Amino acid sequence: MRTSIATVCISGVLHEKLEAIAAAGFKAVEIFENDLIAYPGSPADVRRICADLGLTILTCQPFRDFEGMPADKRQRTFDRAERKFDLLQELGTELLFVCSSVAPDAQGGIDRLAADFRELGERAAKRGLRVGYEALVWGRHINDYRDSWEVVRRAGHQSVGLILDNFHIQARGTELATLRSIPGDRISFVQIADAPKLQMDYLSWARHWRCLPGQGDFDLVGFMDALETTGYDGWLSLEIFNDRFRAGSATSVALDGRRSLIWMMEEAGRRTGRPVRGAAPMPPPSPVSKVEFLEFAVNERDRPGFEAMLAALGFTRTGRHRSKEVSLWSQAEIRLVVNSEPASFAASYEITHGASVCAMALRVDDTAATIARAEALLDTPYGVPVGPGELDIPAVRGLGGSLVYLVDGSSALSRWHEVDFVPTGESGREPLLERIDHVSQTMQYEEMLTWLLFYASLIDATKTPSQAVLDPGGVVQSQVIESGLDRPERGLRLVLNGSQSHRTQSARFVTDFFGSGVQHIAFATFDIRAAVSHMKAAGLVMLPIPENYYDDLEARSDLNVEEIAELRSLDILHDRDAAGSFLQAYTATLDGGFFFEIVQRDGYQGYGAPNAAVRLAAQTRAARHPAIPRGRS
Ligand code: MG
Ligand code: MG
C-alpha cells in the first residue's frame, strides 16, 4: 500500500501545508475542499505547485449531499457533480470522493441510491474519472460501511468503488468480518485515523479528536488485517481532524504522519504474522528493562548546590569521568551522571534549559536493532563526540533536543560506567532509595502527541488513557507510557504532561523557564518514612503539604491517627488503588522548575493522580523556594 495525507490534517494555508507534506517525504496528497476554496490561486496553480513538490493529487474532497435527493433537486445535484468533475480535471486528478448525505431531505433506499451512483459512474466514465463512496458514521441514511458497500455493489458500475475510512467504522464498533469479503479491486480509496476512546457524539469526536495511528486507542491492526484480506493494494491516506494539529507545527505533524503510517504498517504485519504490502522492514520494538542512567546538565556555578542535593537524597559520588568534567552518582540501582563539561552537548543544553536532565539512557535488548528501528521510523540518530577509549553510546534525539541513549547488555555498552569513569573510592551509606520509579516530562500541549508517538513507535510500550489534572492555573493533561514492567529491573514508566493554559506549573516550566523536558524524577524506596526523615535531617527542603490535606485524609482513608500524624510531619501524601497503597513526597523545586519525588509502592500501579492537585497548589505557593539544602542548622 502507498501512503498519503489529507491537507486537513495540518496547520497553515494551502501552499504551506503542501510544502510541509512534501518535506516529510509524502508523494501524494488529498486536497481538502476548504483549503482549495480559501486559496487565492486557480486549481491549475495548485496542480503546478503539487507537481513541483513531487506530489500526486489523489482527490479533492469531499463531495457532499449527493445521493437520494428528491426529484426536484436531483438534476441540480448532478449539475454540481459535473462542476466538481471540471475541478478534478483542472487539478489533474481522477477520483470524485462522495461522502454519504446528511441532507434533511435526502431519501433512503439502497436501490434508489445505487441508481444515483450508476448514473454518476456513467458520467464519470465519459470523462475518464472515477467515483468513490464513503459512509459517514453520522450519515442520514447510509452510516455503515456495509450499506455503502451494498449501494456500490448494486450500482454495478466499474467506475464506482467503495471508500473506507476506519474512523467511521470503528467509532461505532462495527464488525470487520464483512470487510474481509469485499473484493479489494472494488475499494477505491482508504482513509485511516486513530482516536482516543471518548464518550461524545460522533461528529465532535471526529472533527476534534482524531489523531495519528499510534496516538489513540483504536484497533488499527484489526482494521489493517481485514483490509489486507481483501487484497487491496491502493492508497492509505491519513485524514485527521485534530485541534492540537491545527495549533501545532505543520512540519512536525506531517513528519509524525509519515512516522505513524510506517509504524502502523509494520505493527500490523508483525502482529498478524502477514506483512502489509509496502511496509518498511525494521527490527521489532524492544521493551525497556530499566532507565540505565539519567544525565544532568549543570554548570560549574550551580554544581555544588546540585550535588549537595544529590548527597542529601542519599547518593554517593562513585566515579569521575576519565577526560571530562563529569561525575557519576550512585545509589542502589540508580545511576545519575552530572555533566559540567564546557563546550559539550550538555553545556549547550544547559544554556537553553538551565540545570536539567539533558539525556536519558534506556536499557533495551539490542541497541543496534533499536537504532535501526529509529532510523526506519524517521527518528534522528545522534552521535556524541567521545574521547579515546571512551564509549560511543548510540542515541536518538528526544524531547526538547535532549538525548535518548540506548544501552544493551552487550559487554561494552553494559559496562559504560566502568569504561568512562574512574572509581572515586567514596563508599556509600546504606541506600535510602532503590531505583528510578518514573520520569515525568513536561512539554507544550501541542507536542504531546508527537512524543507519545515517538515512544510508542520506538519501544514496546503501552499507554494508559490521558488524564486531566487540576492545577491552580488551569488543566494539565497527563499521559503515561509504560514498558517492560514485567522485567526484573521493573522497566520504564514515563509520564508526559502538557497544558493548554499558560498559567499552570507545566506551562510556566516550559515557557518561562526551561523549555520542554524532564520536570521531575521519582525514586522508589522501600521505606519512605526513613528516607524522608533522613533527607530532611540532611537539610533537604521538602514541599510542604497543607494541614487540610491530612484532615481530609483522616476522613477518607483507612489510615489511623498515628499513621497520619507521621505522614503529616514528613509531608508525605497517600493514595490507594485496587492493587495496593502508595506514599509519595516531593522535594521543593530547583530554581522554580525541576524537582525530585520519593515514592513507596505497595502493589499500587498509578502515579498519585488524586494528589496531583494538592502538589501543584503547594508548588504554586512555594514557587520560588529552592530545594538546595541549607546545611544542618
Ligand atoms: Mg473520511
Ligand atoms: Mg510523579
XYZ file of C-alpha atoms and ligand atoms in Angstrom:
635
model
C 0.000 0.000 0.000
C 1.204 3.522 -0.721
C 0.669 6.307 1.738
C -0.810 9.775 1.544
C -2.153 12.535 3.762
C -5.102 14.947 3.535
C -4.321 18.658 3.741
C -6.914 18.968 6.524
C -4.528 17.184 8.904
C -2.128 20.062 9.335
C -1.976 23.766 10.096
C -1.252 26.660 7.757
C -2.543 27.825 4.402
C -2.578 25.518 1.395
C 0.894 26.115 -0.016
C 2.464 25.828 3.463
C 0.640 22.558 4.026
C 1.785 21.178 0.697
C 5.390 22.162 1.371
C 5.335 20.505 4.808
C 3.744 17.368 3.341
C 6.387 17.133 0.621
C 9.204 17.870 3.090
C 8.043 14.949 5.251
C 8.552 12.669 2.248
C 4.957 12.114 1.135
C 4.476 11.633 -2.607
C 0.695 12.027 -2.659
C -1.948 14.232 -1.092
C -5.700 14.651 -0.735
C -6.686 18.284 -1.134
C -9.397 19.227 1.317
C -12.009 21.365 -0.381
C -11.896 24.146 2.247
C -8.156 24.555 1.687
C -8.727 24.975 -2.029
C -11.615 27.406 -1.603
C -9.509 29.618 0.657
C -6.586 29.555 -1.774
C -6.258 32.712 -3.897
C -4.773 30.956 -6.975
C -6.513 28.772 -9.556
C -6.789 24.971 -9.388
C -4.210 24.921 -12.188
C -1.821 26.800 -9.884
C -2.380 24.186 -7.170
C -1.755 21.451 -9.721
C 1.528 23.130 -10.697
C 2.672 23.601 -7.068
C 1.976 19.952 -6.325
C 3.828 18.861 -9.448
C 6.823 20.999 -8.460
C 6.790 19.425 -4.996
C 6.547 15.914 -6.440
C 3.052 15.402 -5.006
C 0.333 13.496 -6.836
C -3.151 14.840 -6.071
C -5.326 11.818 -5.280
C -8.628 13.629 -4.894
C -10.198 16.916 -3.881
C -12.680 16.012 -1.193
C -15.411 15.784 -0.155
C -18.416 15.952 -2.456
C -21.354 16.203 -0.064
C -25.110 15.540 -0.101
C -25.244 13.826 -3.469
C -27.314 10.673 -3.240
C -31.033 10.241 -2.637
C -32.124 13.782 -3.480
C -35.840 14.195 -4.315
C -36.768 14.547 -7.974
C -36.957 18.354 -7.966
C -33.358 18.646 -6.698
C -31.809 15.653 -8.401
C -30.892 17.410 -11.618
C -29.201 20.247 -9.771
C -27.162 17.730 -7.741
C -25.863 16.137 -10.931
C -25.021 19.600 -12.272
C -22.958 20.174 -9.125
C -21.189 16.867 -9.722
C -20.308 17.909 -13.269
C -18.744 21.122 -11.960
C -16.750 19.085 -9.448
C -15.613 16.849 -12.333
C -14.367 20.021 -14.063
C -12.412 20.931 -10.939
C -10.871 17.462 -10.639
C -9.720 17.683 -14.237
C -8.198 21.108 -13.678
C -6.338 19.639 -10.690
C -5.254 16.680 -12.799
C -6.868 14.069 -10.585
C -9.477 11.377 -11.117
C -11.386 10.417 -8.014
C -14.666 12.080 -7.005
C -14.874 11.486 -3.258
C -18.541 11.263 -2.246
C -19.368 11.066 1.451
C -22.810 9.878 2.471
C -25.505 12.504 2.543
C -26.612 14.337 5.657
C -29.200 16.442 3.785
C -32.505 16.566 5.728
C -34.480 15.952 2.542
C -32.295 13.104 1.272
C -34.250 9.914 0.734
C -33.125 6.419 1.591
C -33.470 3.083 -0.149
C -30.463 1.106 -1.341
C -31.749 0.726 -4.909
C -32.549 4.432 -5.264
C -29.064 5.331 -4.099
C -27.489 2.661 -6.296
C -29.293 4.146 -9.310
C -27.881 7.598 -8.477
C -24.367 6.151 -8.318
C -24.845 4.183 -11.540
C -25.672 7.410 -13.353
C -22.814 9.283 -11.656
C -20.420 6.473 -12.628
C -21.611 6.703 -16.205
C -20.940 10.438 -16.287
C -17.522 9.997 -14.630
C -16.522 7.253 -17.077
C -17.231 9.550 -20.027
C -14.532 11.850 -18.709
C -12.133 9.102 -17.687
C -12.880 9.784 -13.987
C -13.916 7.554 -11.073
C -16.346 7.825 -8.157
C -15.837 6.579 -4.592
C -18.445 6.377 -1.830
C -17.707 6.767 1.883
C -20.226 6.120 4.679
C -20.009 8.822 7.341
C -20.907 7.478 10.760
C -23.381 10.388 11.066
C -24.754 9.962 7.507
C -28.545 10.355 7.249
C -29.400 7.035 5.637
C -26.000 5.491 4.959
C -23.781 5.431 8.048
C -22.392 1.911 7.969
C -19.768 0.641 5.502
C -21.841 -2.498 4.935
C -24.627 -0.330 3.497
C -22.331 1.869 1.385
C -20.818 -1.341 0.022
C -24.277 -2.628 -0.850
C -25.006 0.628 -2.709
C -21.710 0.338 -4.622
C -22.309 -3.339 -5.349
C -25.796 -2.729 -6.696
C -24.673 0.318 -8.698
C -22.698 -2.311 -10.620
C -20.538 0.224 -12.438
C -16.825 -0.236 -12.970
C -16.199 3.461 -12.280
C -17.912 3.362 -8.882
C -15.997 1.976 -5.911
C -16.085 1.936 -2.132
C -14.162 4.339 0.104
C -13.323 3.048 3.554
C -12.452 5.279 6.492
C -11.648 3.272 9.594
C -12.806 6.070 11.912
C -16.373 5.833 10.599
C -16.291 2.050 11.006
C -14.515 1.681 14.342
C -16.136 4.664 16.103
C -19.339 2.645 16.102
C -17.563 -0.641 16.739
C -18.957 -2.144 13.505
C -17.771 -5.677 12.804
C -14.972 -6.129 10.269
C -15.948 -9.610 9.023
C -17.943 -8.109 6.146
C -14.934 -6.051 5.099
C -12.908 -9.227 4.635
C -15.343 -10.419 1.974
C -15.227 -7.236 -0.150
C -13.061 -7.675 -3.260
C -10.014 -5.386 -2.961
C -10.430 -4.123 -6.519
C -13.835 -2.630 -5.594
C -12.215 -0.448 -2.932
C -11.274 2.929 -4.429
C -9.510 4.517 -1.520
C -8.824 4.029 2.197
C -8.535 6.696 4.878
C -7.038 6.000 8.247
C -7.072 7.677 11.655
C -6.698 6.788 15.284
C -8.657 8.356 18.147
C -8.821 8.213 21.912
C -11.817 6.320 23.313
C -14.222 9.090 24.326
C -17.897 9.301 25.204
C -19.187 12.021 22.896
C -21.240 12.475 19.761
C -19.633 11.106 16.592
C -19.350 14.457 14.847
C -17.478 16.254 17.667
C -15.270 13.233 18.235
C -14.411 13.038 14.541
C -13.852 16.745 13.986
C -11.691 17.481 17.019
C -10.138 14.314 18.401
C -8.955 12.094 15.605
C -5.225 11.550 15.825
C -2.436 9.726 14.052
C -2.080 5.944 14.175
C -0.384 5.023 17.450
C -1.630 8.097 19.309
C -5.112 6.780 20.126
C -6.966 3.664 21.241
C -8.448 2.229 18.019
C -7.639 -1.328 16.910
C -5.803 -0.346 13.732
C -4.109 -3.725 13.484
C -7.547 -5.347 13.329
C -8.612 -2.950 10.577
C -5.407 -3.420 8.583
C -5.698 -7.182 8.908
C -9.221 -7.138 7.473
C -8.138 -4.745 4.713
C -5.199 -6.970 3.741
C -7.605 -9.898 3.398
C -9.459 -8.040 0.636
C -6.283 -7.875 -1.468
C -6.496 -4.062 -1.547
C -3.174 -2.566 -2.580
C -4.114 1.068 -3.193
C -3.701 4.260 -1.202
C -3.728 4.514 2.554
C -4.324 8.134 3.431
C -4.372 9.976 6.727
C -7.490 12.041 7.346
C -7.172 13.604 10.778
C -9.164 16.450 12.254
C -7.412 17.442 15.470
C -7.379 20.730 17.364
C -3.793 20.231 18.547
C -2.609 19.659 14.987
C -4.376 22.826 13.867
C -2.408 24.742 16.513
C 0.826 22.815 16.039
C 3.702 22.841 13.598
C 2.821 21.763 10.040
C 6.293 20.287 9.537
C 6.165 18.279 12.717
C 2.628 16.927 12.151
C 3.451 15.972 8.550
C 6.560 14.115 9.705
C 4.613 12.451 12.510
C 2.079 11.471 9.871
C 4.660 9.566 7.875
C 6.125 8.055 11.032
C 2.674 6.902 12.165
C 1.945 5.148 8.861
C 5.363 3.480 8.765
C 4.790 2.316 12.342
C 1.232 1.119 11.742
C 2.056 -0.916 8.646
C 4.962 -2.616 10.400
C 2.949 -3.189 13.574
C 0.042 -4.712 11.659
C 2.368 -7.015 9.701
C 4.232 -8.147 12.799
C 1.178 -8.676 14.971
C -0.760 -10.608 12.334
C 2.247 -12.528 11.011
C 1.418 -11.333 7.493
C 3.494 -8.386 6.282
C 1.496 -5.445 4.925
C 2.300 -4.731 1.275
C 4.657 -1.774 1.087
C 5.633 -1.834 4.789
C 9.222 -0.820 5.578
C 11.286 -3.646 7.071
C 12.619 -2.890 10.550
C 13.557 -4.739 13.738
C 10.710 -5.298 16.209
C 10.422 -2.916 19.173
C 12.227 -3.836 22.367
C 10.808 -3.403 25.843
C 12.822 -1.091 28.102
C 14.138 -3.110 31.042
C 15.225 -0.073 33.034
C 16.357 3.528 32.962
C 20.092 2.868 32.829
C 21.046 6.397 33.844
C 19.878 9.982 33.753
C 22.281 12.721 32.780
C 22.023 16.224 34.229
C 23.476 19.280 32.555
C 24.642 21.559 35.394
C 27.040 24.475 35.058
C 30.039 24.920 37.358
C 28.290 27.595 39.388
C 25.182 25.508 40.147
C 27.067 22.275 40.586
C 27.949 22.430 44.307
C 24.351 23.093 45.308
C 23.033 20.427 42.974
C 25.492 17.841 44.229
C 24.668 18.732 47.833
C 21.071 17.947 46.928
C 22.062 14.555 45.498
C 24.054 13.807 48.642
C 21.059 14.720 50.815
C 18.979 12.324 48.693
C 21.412 9.569 49.672
C 23.605 9.475 46.550
C 27.371 8.989 46.608
C 29.812 10.239 44.004
C 31.196 6.879 42.870
C 33.001 7.888 39.681
C 34.783 10.692 37.885
C 34.922 10.769 34.093
C 38.310 9.927 32.587
C 38.555 13.074 30.497
C 35.610 15.349 31.193
C 34.028 17.425 33.942
C 31.505 14.696 34.539
C 30.766 12.704 37.657
C 28.744 9.610 38.390
C 26.433 9.495 41.395
C 25.023 6.175 42.507
C 22.652 4.649 44.997
C 21.407 1.036 44.888
C 20.295 0.514 41.253
C 20.155 4.223 40.430
C 22.860 5.988 38.414
C 22.929 9.706 37.765
C 25.512 11.462 35.618
C 26.265 15.123 36.373
C 27.814 16.813 33.354
C 29.545 20.207 33.698
C 31.902 19.767 30.767
C 32.339 23.107 28.956
C 31.659 23.208 25.204
C 29.811 19.889 25.334
C 26.328 18.847 24.315
C 25.384 19.149 27.984
C 26.764 22.692 28.187
C 24.759 23.869 25.197
C 21.699 22.143 26.631
C 22.261 23.877 29.970
C 22.462 27.299 28.324
C 18.968 26.940 26.864
C 17.326 24.827 29.589
C 19.164 25.682 32.834
C 20.166 22.896 35.242
C 18.166 19.997 33.847
C 18.105 16.443 32.540
C 19.831 16.522 29.143
C 19.790 12.791 28.458
C 18.047 9.619 29.480
C 19.633 6.222 28.866
C 17.274 3.324 28.319
C 18.295 -0.328 28.567
C 16.927 -2.232 25.561
C 17.534 -5.782 24.322
C 19.654 -4.798 21.329
C 20.970 -1.268 20.807
C 21.790 -1.695 17.121
C 18.329 -3.059 16.385
C 16.645 -0.194 18.236
C 18.755 2.368 16.367
C 17.844 0.696 13.067
C 14.199 0.847 14.086
C 14.560 4.535 14.998
C 16.021 5.259 11.568
C 13.215 3.380 9.821
C 10.751 5.486 11.848
C 12.436 8.735 10.721
C 13.735 9.493 14.237
C 17.016 11.413 14.407
C 20.073 9.409 15.474
C 22.706 11.445 17.285
C 26.445 10.889 17.535
C 28.215 12.318 20.602
C 31.900 13.216 20.276
C 33.888 10.872 22.515
C 37.476 10.795 23.726
C 39.925 7.971 23.004
C 38.982 4.736 24.731
C 35.571 6.126 25.699
C 32.309 4.541 24.743
C 30.203 5.907 21.929
C 26.732 5.206 23.282
C 24.220 5.382 20.427
C 21.419 7.909 20.906
C 18.400 9.452 19.232
C 17.080 12.983 19.663
C 14.326 13.216 22.224
C 12.096 15.839 23.771
C 13.345 19.433 23.734
C 16.561 18.472 21.945
C 17.576 16.086 24.750
C 19.108 12.699 24.003
C 17.770 9.214 24.477
C 20.739 6.877 24.825
C 20.205 3.223 24.070
C 22.230 0.750 26.104
C 22.021 -3.016 25.924
C 23.573 -5.953 27.756
C 26.427 -6.359 25.263
C 29.781 -6.366 27.028
C 30.997 -2.873 26.165
C 27.747 -0.928 26.449
C 26.634 -2.570 29.679
C 29.943 -1.547 31.334
C 29.680 2.131 30.303
C 30.234 3.331 33.868
C 33.416 1.267 34.236
C 34.797 2.265 30.838
C 34.176 6.006 31.096
C 34.521 6.588 34.850
C 37.325 6.159 37.385
C 36.070 4.997 40.787
C 36.342 7.659 43.487
C 36.544 5.122 46.268
C 33.916 7.065 48.188
C 31.846 4.497 49.988
C 28.104 4.808 50.037
C 25.893 4.772 53.083
C 23.001 2.353 53.381
C 20.798 3.267 50.357
C 17.692 5.327 51.031
C 16.396 4.822 47.512
C 16.127 1.688 45.431
C 15.548 2.571 41.778
C 14.047 5.087 39.361
C 10.279 4.711 39.559
C 9.196 7.156 36.865
C 10.363 10.056 34.785
C 7.963 12.923 34.163
C 8.397 15.079 31.069
C 6.611 18.363 30.523
C 6.023 19.816 27.101
C 3.878 22.125 25.036
C 0.343 20.757 24.844
C 0.629 20.669 21.043
C 3.763 18.485 21.284
C 2.245 15.767 23.461
C 1.017 13.567 20.638
C 4.388 13.863 18.880
C 6.250 12.466 21.876
C 3.595 9.892 22.581
C 4.119 8.608 19.038
C 7.910 8.812 19.390
C 7.960 6.480 22.403
C 5.028 4.288 21.383
C 6.570 3.559 17.970
C 10.212 3.153 19.024
C 9.845 0.838 22.004
C 7.479 -1.937 23.009
C 5.244 0.144 25.260
C 1.674 0.525 26.393
C -0.045 3.829 27.069
C -2.718 4.464 29.626
C -5.639 6.811 28.880
C -4.903 10.533 29.123
C -5.959 12.114 32.448
C -6.811 15.681 33.340
C -5.097 17.059 36.459
C -6.176 20.316 38.088
C -3.528 22.966 38.581
C -4.317 26.323 40.233
C -3.610 27.889 36.821
C -5.696 25.540 34.671
C -5.858 21.935 33.492
C -2.824 19.748 32.819
C -3.200 16.697 30.575
C -1.175 13.733 31.695
C -0.416 10.604 29.693
C 1.534 7.587 30.939
C 3.721 5.282 28.832
C 4.923 2.024 30.368
C 7.367 -0.558 29.054
C 8.959 -3.704 30.416
C 7.229 -3.532 33.808
C 7.465 -7.318 33.971
C 11.255 -7.208 33.650
C 13.277 -7.879 36.834
C 14.591 -4.274 36.748
C 10.935 -3.050 36.583
C 11.090 -1.351 33.184
C 10.239 2.221 32.263
C 7.427 4.415 33.500
C 7.202 7.720 31.699
C 4.669 10.462 32.342
C 4.039 13.087 29.641
C 2.402 16.336 30.764
C 1.136 19.279 28.769
C -1.182 22.169 29.445
C -3.268 24.451 27.261
C -3.388 27.137 29.926
C -0.383 29.416 30.111
C -0.735 29.772 33.867
C -0.197 26.191 35.034
C 3.066 24.961 36.573
C 3.571 22.802 33.485
C 3.152 25.695 31.080
C 5.352 28.002 33.152
C 8.026 25.309 33.315
C 8.028 25.124 29.506
C 7.554 28.731 28.515
C 9.052 30.755 31.360
C 11.981 28.651 32.435
C 13.257 25.503 30.908
C 11.567 24.551 27.631
C 10.189 21.057 27.117
C 11.996 18.482 29.217
C 12.099 16.373 32.359
C 10.246 18.163 35.152
C 10.588 15.518 37.810
C 12.167 12.188 38.554
C 10.587 9.831 41.037
C 12.751 7.422 43.005
C 11.271 4.324 44.606
C 12.144 3.398 48.177
C 11.180 0.524 50.472
C 10.782 2.859 53.427
C 9.677 6.366 52.560
C 9.371 7.439 56.204
C 13.004 6.598 56.918
C 14.159 8.092 53.609
C 12.340 11.412 54.026
C 13.365 11.683 57.709
C 16.965 11.253 56.668
C 16.673 13.735 53.783
C 15.065 16.379 55.989
C 17.782 15.869 58.585
C 20.365 16.301 55.823
C 18.875 19.711 55.092
C 16.820 18.910 52.017
C 13.763 21.155 51.724
C 10.667 19.077 51.075
C 7.491 20.502 49.560
C 5.226 21.499 52.472
C 1.799 19.861 52.269
C -1.115 21.786 53.861
C -2.761 20.647 57.113
C -6.111 20.411 55.337
C -4.814 17.554 53.244
C -4.201 15.452 56.350
C -7.532 16.422 57.907
C -9.176 15.189 54.728
C -7.062 12.021 54.792
C -8.423 11.239 58.268
C -11.930 11.484 56.854
C -11.447 9.450 53.675
C -8.637 6.937 54.229
C -8.282 3.796 56.322
C -5.089 5.105 57.957
C -5.129 5.537 61.719
C -4.404 8.778 63.547
C -0.800 7.886 64.364
C -0.017 6.964 60.784
C -1.494 10.206 59.526
C 0.433 12.228 62.112
C 3.658 10.667 60.850
C 2.827 11.409 57.212
C 1.905 14.965 58.234
C 5.238 15.517 59.960
C 7.111 14.270 56.889
C 4.954 15.929 54.179
C 4.108 12.541 52.686
C 0.989 12.070 50.555
C -1.071 8.876 50.403
C -3.180 7.101 47.821
C -4.647 3.658 47.324
C -5.918 1.680 44.355
C -7.299 -1.839 43.972
C -3.759 -3.260 43.901
C -2.355 -1.544 46.981
C -1.214 1.629 48.660
C 1.109 4.439 47.641
C 3.114 7.041 49.546
C 4.835 9.979 47.868
C 6.763 13.102 48.846
C 8.363 15.860 46.805
C 11.428 17.994 47.178
C 10.992 21.716 46.729
C 11.761 22.804 43.175
C 15.187 23.677 41.925
C 15.018 27.317 40.786
C 11.262 27.022 40.382
C 11.485 24.176 37.891
C 12.837 20.677 38.338
C 12.147 18.551 41.440
C 12.511 15.025 42.761
C 9.782 12.755 44.050
C 10.156 9.884 46.505
C 7.609 7.081 46.243
C 6.836 3.854 48.010
C 4.623 1.449 46.061
C 2.982 -1.422 47.887
C 1.390 -3.036 44.852
C -0.088 0.287 43.702
C 0.040 0.823 39.931
C -0.760 4.523 39.443
C 1.098 7.797 39.940
C -0.814 9.512 42.718
C -3.124 11.404 40.366
C -5.640 12.236 43.154
C -2.828 14.067 44.985
C -1.545 15.953 41.954
C -3.807 18.953 42.505
C -2.573 19.263 46.116
C 1.027 19.026 44.956
C 0.515 21.602 42.201
C -1.136 24.040 44.611
C 1.712 23.579 47.116
C 4.263 24.166 44.373
C 2.472 27.288 43.231
C 2.695 28.679 46.779
C 6.305 27.618 47.222
C 7.177 28.731 43.695
C 10.477 30.362 44.421
C 11.754 28.234 47.313
C 14.986 26.486 46.359
C 15.384 22.793 47.037
C 19.089 23.060 47.732
C 19.842 22.129 51.322
C 20.976 24.904 53.606
C 23.122 22.536 55.647
C 22.203 21.249 59.078
C 21.093 24.030 61.311
Mg -13.060 10.240 5.685
Mg 5.221 11.716 39.807
